[in-house]
PDB file of C-alpha atoms in Angstrom:
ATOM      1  CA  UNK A   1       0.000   0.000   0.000  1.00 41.00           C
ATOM      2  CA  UNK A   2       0.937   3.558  -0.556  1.00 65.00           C
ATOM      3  CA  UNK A   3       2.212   6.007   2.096  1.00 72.00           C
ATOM      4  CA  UNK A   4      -0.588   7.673   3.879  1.00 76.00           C
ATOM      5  CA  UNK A   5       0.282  11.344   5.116  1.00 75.00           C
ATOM      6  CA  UNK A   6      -1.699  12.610   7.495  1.00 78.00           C
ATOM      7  CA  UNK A   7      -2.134  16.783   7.464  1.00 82.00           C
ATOM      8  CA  UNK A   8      -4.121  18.312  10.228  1.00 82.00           C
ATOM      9  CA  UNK A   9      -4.033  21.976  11.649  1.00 82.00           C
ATOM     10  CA  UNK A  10      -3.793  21.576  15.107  1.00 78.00           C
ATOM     11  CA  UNK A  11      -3.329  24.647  17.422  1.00 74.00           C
ATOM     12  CA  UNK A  12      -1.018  23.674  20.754  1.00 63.00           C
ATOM     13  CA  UNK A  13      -4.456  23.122  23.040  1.00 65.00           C
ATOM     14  CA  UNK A  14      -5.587  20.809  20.550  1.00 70.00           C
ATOM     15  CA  UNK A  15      -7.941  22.461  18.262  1.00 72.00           C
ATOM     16  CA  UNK A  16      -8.470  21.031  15.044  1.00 74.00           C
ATOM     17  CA  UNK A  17     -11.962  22.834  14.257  1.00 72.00           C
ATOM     18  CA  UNK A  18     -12.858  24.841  11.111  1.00 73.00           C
ATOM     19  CA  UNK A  19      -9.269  25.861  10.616  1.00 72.00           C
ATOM     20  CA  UNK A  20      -9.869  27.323   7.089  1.00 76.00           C
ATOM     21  CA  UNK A  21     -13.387  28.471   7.768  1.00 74.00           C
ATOM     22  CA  UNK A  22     -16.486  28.686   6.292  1.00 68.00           C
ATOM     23  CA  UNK A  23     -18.114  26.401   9.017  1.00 66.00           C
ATOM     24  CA  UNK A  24     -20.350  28.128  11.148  1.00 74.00           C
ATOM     25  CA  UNK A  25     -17.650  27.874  14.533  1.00 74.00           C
ATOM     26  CA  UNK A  26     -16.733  30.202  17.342  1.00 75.00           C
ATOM     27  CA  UNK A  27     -13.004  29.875  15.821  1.00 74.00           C
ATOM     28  CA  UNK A  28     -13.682  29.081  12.225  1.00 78.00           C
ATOM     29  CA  UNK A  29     -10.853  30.547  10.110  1.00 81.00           C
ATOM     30  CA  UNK A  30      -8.217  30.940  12.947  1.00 80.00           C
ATOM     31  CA  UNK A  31      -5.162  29.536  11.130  1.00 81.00           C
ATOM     32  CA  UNK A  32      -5.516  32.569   8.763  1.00 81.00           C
ATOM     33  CA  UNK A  33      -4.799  34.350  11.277  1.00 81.00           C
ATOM     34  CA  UNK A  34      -1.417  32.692  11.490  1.00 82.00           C
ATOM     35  CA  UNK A  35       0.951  34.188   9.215  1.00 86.00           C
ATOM     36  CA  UNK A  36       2.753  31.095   7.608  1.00 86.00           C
ATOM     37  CA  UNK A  37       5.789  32.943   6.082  1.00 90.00           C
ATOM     38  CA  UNK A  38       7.166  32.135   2.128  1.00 92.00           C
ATOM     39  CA  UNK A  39       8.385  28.678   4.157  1.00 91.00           C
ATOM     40  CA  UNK A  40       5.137  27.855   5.426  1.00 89.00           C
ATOM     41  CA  UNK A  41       2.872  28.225   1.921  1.00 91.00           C
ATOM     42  CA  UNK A  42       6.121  26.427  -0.103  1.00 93.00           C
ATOM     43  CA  UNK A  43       5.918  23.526   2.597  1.00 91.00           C
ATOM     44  CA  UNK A  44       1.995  23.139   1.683  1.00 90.00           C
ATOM     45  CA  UNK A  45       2.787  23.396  -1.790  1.00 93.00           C
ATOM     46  CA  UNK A  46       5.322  20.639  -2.130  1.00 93.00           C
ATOM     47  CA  UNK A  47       3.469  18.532  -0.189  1.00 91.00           C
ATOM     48  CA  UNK A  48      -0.433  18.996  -2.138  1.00 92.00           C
ATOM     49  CA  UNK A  49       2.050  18.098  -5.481  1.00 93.00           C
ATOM     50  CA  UNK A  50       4.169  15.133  -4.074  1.00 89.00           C
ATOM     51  CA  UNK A  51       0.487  13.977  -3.000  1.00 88.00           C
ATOM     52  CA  UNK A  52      -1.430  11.514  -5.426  1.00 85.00           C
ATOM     53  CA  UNK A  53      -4.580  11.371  -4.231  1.00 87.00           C
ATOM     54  CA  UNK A  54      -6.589  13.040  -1.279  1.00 90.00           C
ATOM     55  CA  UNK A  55      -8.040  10.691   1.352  1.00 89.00           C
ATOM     56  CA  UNK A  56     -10.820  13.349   2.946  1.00 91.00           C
ATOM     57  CA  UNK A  57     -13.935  12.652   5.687  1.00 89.00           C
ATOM     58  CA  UNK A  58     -17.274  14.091   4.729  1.00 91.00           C
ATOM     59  CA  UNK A  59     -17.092  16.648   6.078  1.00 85.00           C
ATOM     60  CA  UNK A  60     -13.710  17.963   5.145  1.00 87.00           C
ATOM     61  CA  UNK A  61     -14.824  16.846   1.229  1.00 92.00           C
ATOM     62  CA  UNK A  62     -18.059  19.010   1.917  1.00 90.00           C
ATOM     63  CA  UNK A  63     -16.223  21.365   2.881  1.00 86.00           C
ATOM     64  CA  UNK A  64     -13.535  21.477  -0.611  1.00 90.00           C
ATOM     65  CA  UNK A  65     -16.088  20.727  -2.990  1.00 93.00           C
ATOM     66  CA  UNK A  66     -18.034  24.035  -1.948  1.00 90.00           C
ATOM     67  CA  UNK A  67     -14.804  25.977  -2.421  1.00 89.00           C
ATOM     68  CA  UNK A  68     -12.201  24.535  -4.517  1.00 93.00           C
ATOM     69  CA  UNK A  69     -13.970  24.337  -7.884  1.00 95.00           C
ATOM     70  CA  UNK A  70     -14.337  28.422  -8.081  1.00 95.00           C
ATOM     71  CA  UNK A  71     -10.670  29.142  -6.971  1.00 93.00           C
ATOM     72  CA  UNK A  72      -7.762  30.261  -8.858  1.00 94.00           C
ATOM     73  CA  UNK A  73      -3.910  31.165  -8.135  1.00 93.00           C
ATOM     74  CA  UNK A  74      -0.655  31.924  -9.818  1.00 93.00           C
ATOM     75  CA  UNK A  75       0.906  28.485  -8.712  1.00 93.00           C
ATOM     76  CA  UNK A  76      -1.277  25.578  -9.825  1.00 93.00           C
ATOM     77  CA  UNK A  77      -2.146  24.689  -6.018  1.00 93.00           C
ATOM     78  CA  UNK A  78      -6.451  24.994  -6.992  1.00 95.00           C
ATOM     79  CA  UNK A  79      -5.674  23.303 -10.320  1.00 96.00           C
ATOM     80  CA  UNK A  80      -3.862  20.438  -9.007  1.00 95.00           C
ATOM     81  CA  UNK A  81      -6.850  20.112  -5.626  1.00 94.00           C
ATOM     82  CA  UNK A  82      -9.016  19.939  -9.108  1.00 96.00           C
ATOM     83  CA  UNK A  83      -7.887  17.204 -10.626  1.00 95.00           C
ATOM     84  CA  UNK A  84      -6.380  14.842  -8.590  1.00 93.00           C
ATOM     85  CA  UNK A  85      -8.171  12.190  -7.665  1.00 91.00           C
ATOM     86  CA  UNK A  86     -10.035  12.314  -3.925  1.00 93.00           C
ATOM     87  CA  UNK A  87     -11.671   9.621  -2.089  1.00 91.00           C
ATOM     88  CA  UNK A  88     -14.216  10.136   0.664  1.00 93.00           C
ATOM     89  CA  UNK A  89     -15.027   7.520   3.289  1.00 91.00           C
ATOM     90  CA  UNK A  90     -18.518   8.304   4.259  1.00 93.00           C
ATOM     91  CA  UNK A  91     -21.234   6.206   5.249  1.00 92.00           C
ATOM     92  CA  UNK A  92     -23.768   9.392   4.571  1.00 94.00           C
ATOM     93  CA  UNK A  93     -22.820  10.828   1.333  1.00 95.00           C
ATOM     94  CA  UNK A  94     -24.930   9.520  -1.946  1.00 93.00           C
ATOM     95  CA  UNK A  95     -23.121  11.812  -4.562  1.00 94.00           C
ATOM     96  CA  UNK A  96     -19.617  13.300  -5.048  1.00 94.00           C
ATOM     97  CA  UNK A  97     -19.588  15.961  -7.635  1.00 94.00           C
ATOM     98  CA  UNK A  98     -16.812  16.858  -7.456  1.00 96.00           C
ATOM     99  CA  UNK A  99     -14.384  16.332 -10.263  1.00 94.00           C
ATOM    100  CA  UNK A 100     -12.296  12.572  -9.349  1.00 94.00           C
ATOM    101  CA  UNK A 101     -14.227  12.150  -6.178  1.00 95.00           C
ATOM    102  CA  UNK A 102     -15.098   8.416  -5.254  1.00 92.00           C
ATOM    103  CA  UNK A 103     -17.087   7.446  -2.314  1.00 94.00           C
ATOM    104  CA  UNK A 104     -15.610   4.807   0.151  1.00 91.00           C
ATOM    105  CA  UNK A 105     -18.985   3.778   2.153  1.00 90.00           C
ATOM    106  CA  UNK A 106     -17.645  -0.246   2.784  1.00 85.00           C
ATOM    107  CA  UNK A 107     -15.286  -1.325   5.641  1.00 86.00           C
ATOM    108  CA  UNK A 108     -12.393   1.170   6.243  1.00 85.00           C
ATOM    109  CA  UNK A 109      -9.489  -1.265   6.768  1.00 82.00           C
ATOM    110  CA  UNK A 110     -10.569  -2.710   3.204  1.00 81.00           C
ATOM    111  CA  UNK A 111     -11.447   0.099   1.483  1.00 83.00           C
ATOM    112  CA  UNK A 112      -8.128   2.041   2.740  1.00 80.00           C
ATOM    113  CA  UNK A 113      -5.812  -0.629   2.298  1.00 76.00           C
ATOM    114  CA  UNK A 114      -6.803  -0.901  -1.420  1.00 72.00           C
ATOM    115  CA  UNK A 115      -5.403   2.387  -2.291  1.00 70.00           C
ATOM    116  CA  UNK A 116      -1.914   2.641  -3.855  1.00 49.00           C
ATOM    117  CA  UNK A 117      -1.708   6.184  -3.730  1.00 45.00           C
ATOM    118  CA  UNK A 118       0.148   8.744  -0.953  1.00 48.00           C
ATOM    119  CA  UNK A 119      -2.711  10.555   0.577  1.00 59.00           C
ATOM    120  CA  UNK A 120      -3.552  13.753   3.061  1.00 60.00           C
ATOM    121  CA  UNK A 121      -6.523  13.056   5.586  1.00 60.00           C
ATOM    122  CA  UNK A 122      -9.013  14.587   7.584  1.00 65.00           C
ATOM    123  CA  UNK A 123     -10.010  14.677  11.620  1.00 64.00           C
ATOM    124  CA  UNK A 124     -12.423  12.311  11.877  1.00 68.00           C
ATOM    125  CA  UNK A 125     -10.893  10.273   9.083  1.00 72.00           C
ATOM    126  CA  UNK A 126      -7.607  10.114  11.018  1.00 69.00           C
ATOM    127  CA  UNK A 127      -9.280   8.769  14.127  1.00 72.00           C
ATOM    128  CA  UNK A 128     -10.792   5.822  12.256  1.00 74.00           C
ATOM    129  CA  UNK A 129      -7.340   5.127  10.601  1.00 72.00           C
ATOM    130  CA  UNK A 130      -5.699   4.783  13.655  1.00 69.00           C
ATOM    131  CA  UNK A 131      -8.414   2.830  15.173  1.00 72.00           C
ATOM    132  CA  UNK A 132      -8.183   0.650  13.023  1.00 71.00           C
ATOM    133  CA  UNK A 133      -4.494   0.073  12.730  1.00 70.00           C
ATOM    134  CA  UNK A 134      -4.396   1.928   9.384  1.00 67.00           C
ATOM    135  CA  UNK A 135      -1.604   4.623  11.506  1.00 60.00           C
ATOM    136  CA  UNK A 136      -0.099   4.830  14.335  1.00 47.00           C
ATOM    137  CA  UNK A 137      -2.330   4.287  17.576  1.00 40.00           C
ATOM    138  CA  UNK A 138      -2.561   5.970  21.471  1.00 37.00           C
ATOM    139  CA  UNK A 139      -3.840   8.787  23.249  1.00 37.00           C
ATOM    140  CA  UNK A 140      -3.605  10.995  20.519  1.00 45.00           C
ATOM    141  CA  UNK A 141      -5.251  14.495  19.311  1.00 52.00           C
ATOM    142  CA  UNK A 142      -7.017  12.659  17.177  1.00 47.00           C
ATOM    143  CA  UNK A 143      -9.630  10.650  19.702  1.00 53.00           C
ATOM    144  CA  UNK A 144      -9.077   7.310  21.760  1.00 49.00           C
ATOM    145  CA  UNK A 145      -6.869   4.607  20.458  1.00 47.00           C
ATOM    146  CA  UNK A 146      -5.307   1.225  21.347  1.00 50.00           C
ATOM    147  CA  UNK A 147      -2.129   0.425  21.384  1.00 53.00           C
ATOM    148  CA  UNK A 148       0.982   3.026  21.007  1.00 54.00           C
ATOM    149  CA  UNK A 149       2.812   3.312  17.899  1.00 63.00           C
ATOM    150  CA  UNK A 150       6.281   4.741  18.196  1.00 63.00           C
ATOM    151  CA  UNK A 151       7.200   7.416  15.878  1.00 75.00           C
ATOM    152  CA  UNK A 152      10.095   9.026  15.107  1.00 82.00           C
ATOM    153  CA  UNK A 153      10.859  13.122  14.317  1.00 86.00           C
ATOM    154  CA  UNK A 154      12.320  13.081  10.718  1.00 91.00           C
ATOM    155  CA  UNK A 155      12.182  16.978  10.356  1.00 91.00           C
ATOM    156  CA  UNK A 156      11.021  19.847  12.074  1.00 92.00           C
ATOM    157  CA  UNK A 157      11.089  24.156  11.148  1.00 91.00           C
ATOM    158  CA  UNK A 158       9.753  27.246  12.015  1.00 92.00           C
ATOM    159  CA  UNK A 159       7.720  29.491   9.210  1.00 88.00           C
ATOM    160  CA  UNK A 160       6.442  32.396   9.383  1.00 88.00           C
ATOM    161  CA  UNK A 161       4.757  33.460  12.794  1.00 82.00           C
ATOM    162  CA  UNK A 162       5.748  31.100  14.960  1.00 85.00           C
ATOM    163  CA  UNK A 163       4.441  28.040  12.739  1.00 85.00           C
ATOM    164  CA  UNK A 164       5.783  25.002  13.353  1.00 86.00           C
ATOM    165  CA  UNK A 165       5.828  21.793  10.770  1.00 87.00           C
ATOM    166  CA  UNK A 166       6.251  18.614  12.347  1.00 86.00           C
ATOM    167  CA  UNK A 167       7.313  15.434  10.294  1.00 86.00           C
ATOM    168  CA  UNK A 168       7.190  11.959  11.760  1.00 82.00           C
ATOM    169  CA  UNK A 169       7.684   8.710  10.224  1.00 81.00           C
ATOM    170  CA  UNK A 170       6.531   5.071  12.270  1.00 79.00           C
ATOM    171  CA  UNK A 171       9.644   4.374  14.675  1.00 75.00           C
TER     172      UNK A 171
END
């Protein structure tokens, strides 16, 4: 199977909630009010383009789909969320209209393990990975887990404000 990389914003008390915004939270939007730096939107870059595939939750999926299709930049960073191809493991969703978007409703360990492709994740996504052996597993940001899975920093910097991008591999 492919490498899975997991992206989340998290803020240092654990908040993981409408980072980008549009939701309708107390805090939606707050990591634009994080300046990133040059460092920051380059990291996010590379990584959307060494990315295959997107591996999104419903929600995070409703979320793109709404916004995504309609947005432009100098870069190629909306053309290449456009057309790469994006899976969604949702037991609730009937339709993904979005351009390469395929449902996974079936078992998560099978449907997951199928894919060949590197892919970025969501929240609640992330929580059933790890449940379900699919990552590492522990008490975690992302919700209750079983056992711990050791991981090991492979790279760390600073951008912009104060950001900081944490890389780990499996120990």
């Amino acid at each position: 199977m492919g490498r899975i990389v997991v992206t989340e914003f998290v803020s240092l008390d654990g908040v993981m909630e409408a980072p980008g915004g549009g939701e309708d939270f107390r805090h939606g939007g707050w990591t634009f009010e994080i300046d990133r730096g040059e460092n920051g939107d380059r990291f996010k870059l590379d990584e959307l383009f060494e990315a295959e595939a997107q591996l999104l939750g419903r929600v995070t999926y409703e979320g793109f789909a709404s916004a995504w299709p309609t947005m432009t930049d100098e870069v190629g960073f909306s053309e290449k969320m456009n057309a790469m191809p994006k899976y969604v493991v949702s037991s609730t969703l009937k339709e993904a209209d979005w351009n390469n978007s395929t449902i996974l409703s079936g078992d998560l360990t099978e449907e997951v393990t199928k894919l060949k492709q590197d892919v970025a994740g969501s929240a609640q996504l992330v929580r059933g990975l790890v449940a379900h052996d699919l990552l590492g597993t522990g008490k975690c940001l992302f919700g209750k887990a079983g056992d711990k899975k050791p991981l090991r920093l492979v790279g760390s910097k600073t951008v912009g404000a104060g950001v900081e991008i944490l890389t780990y591999e499996p120990a």
